[in-house]
XYZ file of C-alpha atoms in Angstrom:
515
model
C -41.575 25.174 -15.838
C -40.036 22.043 -14.445
C -38.264 22.656 -11.155
C -35.692 20.550 -9.296
C -35.216 20.675 -5.559
C -31.763 21.513 -4.321
C -29.964 18.362 -3.103
C -29.333 18.332 0.622
C -26.543 15.782 0.719
C -23.419 14.663 -1.085
C -24.938 11.509 -2.578
C -28.156 13.382 -3.282
C -26.125 15.879 -5.301
C -24.484 13.032 -7.195
C -27.797 11.319 -8.014
C -29.310 14.606 -9.124
C -26.416 15.242 -11.492
C -26.757 11.741 -12.912
C -30.499 12.180 -13.604
C -30.532 15.865 -14.454
C -28.372 16.213 -17.522
C -26.540 12.872 -17.687
C -27.828 9.645 -19.149
C -27.719 6.786 -16.689
C -25.900 3.733 -18.059
C -25.458 0.233 -16.782
C -21.823 0.337 -17.858
C -19.479 3.274 -17.363
C -18.837 5.388 -20.428
C -15.426 7.007 -20.549
C -15.321 9.163 -23.618
C -13.786 8.766 -27.066
C -11.776 5.565 -26.843
C -10.033 5.777 -30.179
C -8.342 9.074 -29.352
C -6.231 7.633 -26.557
C -2.679 6.442 -27.307
C -3.143 3.024 -25.716
C -6.239 2.183 -27.757
C -8.123 1.376 -24.550
C -11.039 3.190 -22.954
C -9.787 6.063 -20.806
C -11.094 9.226 -19.252
C -8.799 12.001 -18.072
C -9.340 14.295 -15.097
C -7.103 17.288 -14.437
C -6.505 17.927 -10.741
C -6.753 21.652 -10.211
C -8.425 24.096 -7.851
C -9.198 27.685 -8.784
C -7.002 27.311 -11.843
C -3.981 26.031 -9.934
C -2.879 22.461 -10.724
C -1.583 20.147 -8.011
C -0.201 16.575 -8.022
C -2.679 13.909 -6.870
C -1.306 11.640 -4.142
C -4.007 9.068 -3.332
C -7.118 7.680 -5.009
C -9.826 5.264 -3.925
C -13.037 4.029 -5.536
C -16.099 3.651 -3.329
C -16.320 0.069 -2.113
C -20.115 -0.295 -2.161
C -21.560 -1.372 -5.504
C -24.176 1.388 -5.449
C -21.546 4.129 -5.527
C -18.559 2.256 -6.942
C -18.275 4.783 -9.763
C -17.374 7.512 -7.274
C -13.640 8.194 -7.069
C -12.009 10.012 -4.145
C -8.788 11.888 -4.914
C -6.466 13.632 -2.470
C -3.624 15.917 -3.439
C -0.537 17.758 -2.328
C -2.429 20.951 -1.454
C -4.691 19.206 1.078
C -7.846 19.021 -1.054
C -10.214 16.059 -0.973
C -12.108 15.769 -4.264
C -14.779 13.416 -5.605
C -15.350 12.538 -9.248
C -18.211 10.743 -10.957
C -16.564 8.297 -13.360
C -19.923 7.266 -14.870
C -20.154 10.399 -16.931
C -18.096 11.043 -20.035
C -14.721 12.250 -18.835
C -12.606 14.476 -21.023
C -9.630 13.712 -23.213
C -6.216 15.237 -22.614
C -7.151 18.198 -24.824
C -10.347 18.983 -22.918
C -9.604 17.766 -19.387
C -8.629 21.207 -18.107
C -11.867 22.782 -19.337
C -13.955 19.878 -17.977
C -12.158 19.595 -14.636
C -14.930 21.393 -12.747
C -17.701 19.617 -14.655
C -16.348 16.148 -13.814
C -15.856 16.989 -10.147
C -18.829 16.352 -7.873
C -17.370 18.425 -5.047
C -14.157 19.208 -3.212
C -12.962 20.917 -0.063
C -9.767 21.646 1.841
C -9.455 18.741 4.268
C -5.966 19.566 5.600
C -3.531 22.441 5.383
C -0.924 19.948 4.216
C -0.571 17.102 1.737
C -2.956 14.122 2.050
C -0.991 10.908 1.530
C -3.763 8.329 1.892
C -7.541 7.991 2.034
C -9.728 5.155 3.314
C -13.486 4.672 2.907
C -15.302 3.315 5.988
C -18.831 2.641 7.256
C -20.475 1.713 3.942
C -18.664 4.614 2.292
C -20.606 7.173 4.315
C -17.336 8.277 5.915
C -13.788 8.638 4.666
C -10.477 8.964 6.495
C -7.670 11.254 5.331
C -4.016 10.859 6.398
C -1.962 14.017 6.179
C 1.460 15.545 6.442
C 0.090 17.646 9.318
C 0.520 14.484 11.463
C -3.228 13.914 11.899
C -5.987 11.697 10.504
C -9.412 13.231 9.976
C -12.790 11.474 9.877
C -15.176 12.988 7.350
C -18.910 12.537 7.022
C -19.098 12.491 3.232
C -22.768 13.414 2.883
C -22.519 16.376 5.260
C -18.961 17.188 4.153
C -18.073 17.677 7.793
C -15.127 16.592 9.949
C -16.477 14.457 12.800
C -13.184 13.709 14.536
C -9.410 13.992 14.417
C -6.997 11.200 15.316
C -3.943 12.683 17.005
C -0.781 11.119 18.380
C 1.652 10.678 15.497
C 4.698 12.954 15.464
C 5.377 12.639 11.762
C 3.463 12.657 8.479
C 0.839 9.917 8.328
C 1.640 7.867 5.232
C -0.786 4.922 5.239
C -4.245 3.902 6.468
C -6.232 0.668 6.555
C -9.528 -0.219 8.210
C -10.574 -3.513 9.763
C -12.319 -5.757 7.233
C -15.395 -6.393 9.392
C -15.330 -3.585 11.976
C -15.012 -0.138 10.375
C -14.399 1.486 13.767
C -10.968 -0.146 13.959
C -8.188 1.518 11.981
C -4.420 1.152 11.702
C -2.102 3.915 10.512
C 1.590 4.151 9.674
C 3.694 7.275 10.039
C 7.017 8.762 9.044
C 7.841 8.918 12.763
C 8.536 5.167 12.581
C 5.409 4.010 14.406
C 2.123 2.419 13.515
C -0.925 3.040 15.682
C -4.279 1.366 16.279
C -7.423 3.453 16.673
C -10.952 2.693 17.869
C -13.393 5.297 16.617
C -15.917 4.301 19.283
C -13.689 5.610 22.078
C -14.654 8.752 23.911
C -13.064 12.011 22.934
C -9.826 13.035 24.600
C -10.544 16.734 24.100
C -11.700 19.315 21.578
C -9.368 21.571 19.665
C -9.762 25.308 19.177
C -12.114 24.700 16.244
C -14.396 22.544 18.396
C -13.389 19.339 16.610
C -13.305 16.103 18.603
C -9.812 14.665 19.043
C -9.170 10.979 19.688
C -5.995 9.255 20.848
C -4.733 5.869 19.717
C -5.501 2.683 21.640
C -2.093 1.118 20.967
C 1.142 2.118 19.265
C 4.344 0.374 18.205
C 7.305 2.727 17.891
C 10.399 2.099 15.795
C 8.654 -0.828 14.143
C 11.013 -0.742 11.148
C 14.418 0.635 12.016
C 17.814 -0.347 10.703
C 19.718 -2.634 13.062
C 22.941 -1.052 11.923
C 21.518 2.402 12.601
C 22.654 3.538 9.183
C 21.045 6.476 7.493
C 19.679 6.362 3.995
C 19.450 9.187 1.466
C 16.524 10.885 3.163
C 18.051 10.923 6.631
C 17.027 9.337 9.911
C 13.316 10.133 9.656
C 13.146 8.695 6.170
C 14.961 5.520 7.143
C 12.543 4.674 9.967
C 9.337 5.687 8.159
C 6.407 3.281 8.038
C 5.338 3.362 4.411
C 2.379 0.959 4.427
C 0.087 -0.923 6.821
C -2.611 -3.572 6.298
C -5.294 -5.155 8.451
C -5.270 -8.817 7.388
C -8.470 -10.723 6.770
C -8.190 -12.921 9.873
C -9.165 -9.665 11.641
C -6.494 -9.814 14.350
C -3.277 -9.623 12.328
C -1.441 -6.668 10.825
C 1.213 -6.298 8.163
C 3.617 -3.365 8.075
C 6.464 -2.221 5.848
C 9.001 0.561 5.988
C 11.522 2.630 4.092
C 14.602 1.036 5.642
C 14.520 -2.406 3.995
C 12.369 -4.908 2.119
C 11.100 -6.733 5.227
C 7.340 -7.112 5.730
C 6.464 -7.676 9.392
C 3.344 -9.417 10.654
C 1.832 -8.594 14.044
C -0.888 -9.948 16.327
C -2.986 -7.026 17.579
C -3.533 -8.820 20.899
C 0.190 -8.830 21.632
C 2.240 -6.144 19.936
C 5.474 -6.618 21.868
C 7.147 -8.191 18.858
C 6.157 -9.304 15.353
C 4.817 -12.808 14.897
C 6.947 -13.365 11.829
C 8.340 -11.509 8.857
C 8.917 -12.014 5.166
C 11.512 -10.684 2.769
C 12.690 -11.424 -0.776
C 15.857 -13.097 0.467
C 15.729 -16.215 2.606
C 19.366 -15.632 3.526
C 19.842 -12.163 5.131
C 23.387 -12.016 3.769
C 22.019 -11.907 0.220
C 20.136 -8.700 0.928
C 23.244 -7.081 2.400
C 25.136 -7.927 -0.761
C 22.464 -6.374 -2.977
C 21.845 -3.377 -0.714
C 18.856 -2.288 1.342
C 15.647 -1.378 -0.500
C 12.552 -0.007 1.165
C 8.952 -0.907 0.373
C 6.627 1.734 -1.057
C 3.319 -0.093 -0.771
C 1.520 -3.201 0.502
C -1.758 -4.542 -0.872
C -3.902 -7.650 -0.485
C -6.659 -9.420 -2.375
C -10.232 -9.535 -1.094
C -9.659 -12.909 0.594
C -6.412 -11.871 2.278
C -4.561 -14.875 0.868
C -1.865 -12.825 -0.858
C 0.136 -9.773 0.167
C 1.933 -7.852 -2.577
C 4.886 -5.602 -1.712
C 6.283 -2.963 -4.088
C 10.003 -2.749 -3.448
C 12.480 -0.016 -4.349
C 14.587 -2.593 -6.194
C 12.058 -2.255 -9.070
C 10.269 -5.486 -8.206
C 6.891 -6.417 -6.764
C 6.948 -9.451 -4.469
C 3.887 -11.613 -3.872
C 3.641 -13.540 -0.592
C 1.294 -16.296 0.511
C 0.358 -15.363 4.087
C 0.290 -19.033 5.131
C 3.761 -19.741 3.743
C 5.724 -16.632 4.585
C 8.802 -18.616 5.566
C 9.233 -19.694 1.957
C 9.782 -16.133 0.758
C 7.936 -14.612 -2.199
C 5.950 -17.079 -4.286
C 6.020 -14.766 -7.335
C 8.223 -11.850 -8.439
C 7.114 -9.230 -10.977
C 9.511 -6.909 -12.759
C 9.336 -4.401 -15.587
C 8.376 -1.160 -13.860
C 10.638 1.431 -12.260
C 10.000 2.178 -8.585
C 12.277 5.101 -7.908
C 10.246 6.891 -5.233
C 8.010 5.933 -2.326
C 5.086 7.600 -4.090
C 4.947 4.802 -6.701
C 2.279 2.322 -5.560
C 0.785 -0.971 -6.689
C -2.414 -2.900 -5.982
C -3.416 -6.520 -6.406
C -6.850 -6.969 -7.972
C -9.732 -8.008 -5.670
C -9.780 -11.503 -7.182
C -6.001 -11.854 -6.863
C -5.562 -12.476 -10.586
C -3.688 -9.312 -11.579
C -1.304 -6.731 -10.166
C -1.518 -3.094 -11.227
C 1.511 -0.909 -10.572
C 2.668 2.619 -11.205
C 6.134 3.418 -12.497
C 8.655 6.233 -12.563
C 8.955 5.884 -16.365
C 5.513 7.438 -16.906
C 3.623 4.206 -17.604
C 1.399 1.892 -15.577
C 1.838 -1.875 -15.783
C -0.430 -4.881 -15.283
C 0.853 -8.399 -14.608
C -0.995 -11.696 -14.535
C -0.396 -13.305 -11.165
C -0.300 -16.770 -12.683
C 2.267 -15.725 -15.272
C 4.858 -13.549 -13.518
C 7.417 -14.320 -16.202
C 5.096 -13.017 -18.919
C 5.295 -9.566 -20.435
C 3.216 -7.031 -18.500
C 0.572 -4.891 -20.108
C 1.817 -1.328 -20.495
C -0.679 1.517 -20.093
C 0.636 4.627 -21.833
C -0.688 8.148 -21.641
C 0.707 9.823 -18.538
C 3.537 12.302 -18.919
C 4.997 12.026 -15.425
C 5.748 9.450 -12.755
C 2.680 7.224 -12.234
C 2.042 7.065 -8.501
C -1.209 5.860 -6.873
C -3.415 3.198 -8.507
C -6.709 1.534 -7.639
C -9.151 -1.118 -8.849
C -12.901 -0.568 -8.955
C -14.180 -3.480 -6.884
C -17.604 -3.856 -8.479
C -17.416 -2.442 -12.025
C -15.796 -4.830 -14.446
C -12.577 -3.675 -16.053
C -12.306 -0.231 -14.445
C -9.079 1.037 -12.883
C -7.600 4.441 -12.052
C -4.061 5.807 -12.076
C -2.550 9.105 -10.912
C 0.557 10.898 -12.038
C 2.823 13.845 -11.382
C 1.468 15.295 -14.630
C -1.515 16.486 -12.477
C -3.801 13.956 -14.159
C -5.980 11.080 -13.019
C -6.793 8.550 -15.716
C -9.716 6.151 -15.503
C -9.240 3.109 -17.737
C -12.065 0.902 -18.992
C -11.057 -2.488 -20.371
C -14.602 -3.663 -21.032
C -15.123 -1.307 -23.955
C -14.846 -3.107 -27.255
C -16.751 -6.295 -26.505
C -14.468 -8.044 -24.083
C -15.737 -11.540 -23.307
C -17.266 -11.468 -19.863
C -16.647 -13.873 -17.034
C -19.729 -15.762 -18.181
C -18.130 -16.776 -21.459
C -18.730 -20.461 -22.329
C -15.021 -20.745 -23.089
C -14.115 -19.930 -19.498
C -13.580 -23.155 -17.584
C -15.242 -23.141 -14.166
C -14.751 -25.354 -11.180
C -16.492 -25.453 -7.805
C -14.080 -25.955 -4.927
C -15.038 -26.487 -1.301
C -12.382 -25.679 1.284
C -11.750 -27.921 4.314
C -13.723 -27.263 7.517
C -16.899 -26.508 5.657
C -18.838 -26.061 8.896
C -16.941 -22.821 9.446
C -16.828 -19.971 7.000
C -16.978 -21.516 3.521
C -14.559 -20.486 0.842
C -16.567 -21.865 -2.066
C -15.874 -19.724 -5.069
C -15.940 -19.768 -8.831
C -12.471 -20.044 -10.320
C -11.227 -19.267 -13.787
C -8.517 -21.752 -14.651
C -5.806 -19.696 -16.308
C -4.319 -22.164 -18.727
C -3.829 -22.228 -22.463
C -7.506 -21.360 -22.859
C -7.049 -18.049 -21.055
C -6.540 -16.138 -24.281
C -9.861 -17.455 -25.572
C -11.765 -16.192 -22.532
C -10.243 -12.717 -22.671
C -10.460 -9.999 -25.286
C -8.432 -10.191 -28.467
C -5.020 -8.640 -27.902
C -4.299 -5.193 -29.245
C -0.939 -3.894 -30.295
C 0.469 -1.287 -27.925
C 3.429 0.780 -29.066
C 6.560 -0.248 -27.202
C 8.102 2.514 -25.152
C 11.842 2.635 -25.982
C 12.564 3.861 -22.454
C 10.664 1.028 -20.795
C 12.893 -1.528 -19.032
C 11.134 -4.435 -20.738
C 8.991 -5.071 -23.798
C 5.292 -5.265 -23.172
C 2.267 -6.683 -24.878
C -1.373 -5.640 -24.910
C -3.899 -7.729 -23.039
C -7.495 -6.988 -22.132
C -8.956 -8.346 -18.955
C -11.849 -8.048 -16.574
C -12.156 -7.703 -12.817
C -14.785 -9.718 -10.929
C -18.379 -8.616 -10.484
C -19.507 -7.416 -7.082
C -19.655 -10.186 -4.521
C -17.805 -12.711 -6.688
C -14.507 -14.043 -5.362
C -11.840 -16.224 -6.834
C -10.385 -19.179 -4.987
C -6.636 -19.739 -5.169
C -4.935 -23.100 -5.338
C -2.258 -21.866 -2.938
C -4.852 -21.543 -0.178
C -5.909 -25.155 -0.369
C -2.510 -26.600 -1.236
C -2.298 -29.617 -3.483
C -5.260 -31.857 -4.193
C -4.252 -34.415 -1.619
C -4.931 -31.891 1.131
C -8.594 -32.318 0.346
C -8.259 -35.854 1.609
C -6.907 -34.890 5.041
C -8.518 -36.228 8.158
C -10.485 -33.801 10.388
C -7.594 -33.698 12.858
C -5.165 -32.824 10.128
C -7.473 -30.108 8.878
C -7.638 -28.463 12.292
C -3.855 -28.222 12.438
C -3.586 -26.875 8.911
C -2.746 -23.191 8.349
C -5.803 -22.994 6.115
C -7.891 -22.810 9.286
C -6.627 -19.255 9.740
C -9.038 -18.032 7.081
C -11.504 -20.899 7.600
C -11.852 -21.495 11.361
C -13.608 -24.666 12.608
C -16.780 -24.212 14.679
C -16.861 -24.288 18.481
C -13.092 -24.086 18.728
C -10.673 -21.327 19.565
C -10.004 -19.223 16.485
C -6.532 -19.638 15.035
C -4.538 -16.784 13.544
C -1.284 -16.596 11.661
C 0.457 -16.240 15.023
C -0.308 -19.882 15.850
C 1.703 -21.073 12.877
C 4.828 -18.992 13.231
C 5.538 -19.101 16.974
C 7.646 -22.006 18.141
C 6.557 -23.359 21.487
C 9.252 -23.005 24.195
């Protein structure tokens, strides 16, 4: 009789399940596509533990290509769960019966809700931010807590790791502060369970508070809450947003006394006062860090160019309803699309280059669509969560979508200035009138009568692993390519493309006026 050894690790368990009973595929298979209301490939996972359903709050695909099909899900009851999206996930009718089968493993990570998760260290570890005011570091393979980050006095709402140093982490809390952590620091002490506790290396309190001191609907704590934080790709800058207004603040981690600059939808502050104050539920950035997208409680998503923050948002996307701070959005890794949840029960996808166009509407959820995520290395795969206790995994490649290698896709090689530094030479799809030819044929999606705008169906693909898209806004107009070396060194583009043998510039250098 054929015998299988018992897996000794988390990823070993996953590989065993893939080989022992599941057919390994090069492309993810997500069940019966024709049975779903949107006509697109979807798989449905019911979030429940011991027969009790709970709302999912955060999701995140593994970032490494080897395990990109693995989806981490946190929920309101403090569970951290992992799902293998390569296998055939159930439909709505069968998702409750297949909930355990689809789940690789789960455990109680906190005795409170987990609002955010963040993969680090080649996805061997994951961070969990909880309403118990702590952040825990988990060894995923051993399923063991290796440390606790303590210091916040309110629920921890957001996490983000450094793009090149996974030991550096920034967190935002409902107490109105954001904190910086270095996981290499020595332990402050051990708690009663013998777990190592670490303190923050720096903290900024009351980072987003109302100047007028007015209270909003959720009281003082709600008005000062930090809702989202980002480590920018220049590796020394941070972005933060709060519940009090629509201002995004940018900070230099080497000097946190005051923000370097800020951005908001209204160039004139008086305009925002006239329209009322609206908090931000979520910040996201593309893989190059060129764009920052902010989901605002005025039912709009604002897209900023980090090198031209003083000009306000370069694009504005509307159509969804953002009626709670649980509704999130995410810009795709290549910066070509924005995926957003909505309080109307749908998810929406916008083309960045066509903000005035009708968004794609993804139907199927029966509650407010909250967290969303893009799979960074599997083409056309995204995930959405909802208050209906479901996680849906959508696959836009099913049905013969033309890949990025289509001969109809126009390509252009662009070399950024200061080529001796880090090169930003990338393949770019030129989204023009030929875009429809290089994408899948459109499918009709039933219009939701309760949706704020009409939508149209559009199939798309995300980039393959390691492939990045270059954006015209980074380089400016074509004449910038003709700049002299001196002009290039003084250009904001050197933030993401520093010249050799010179002091590295950051966004701070371009927004501080010399005295």
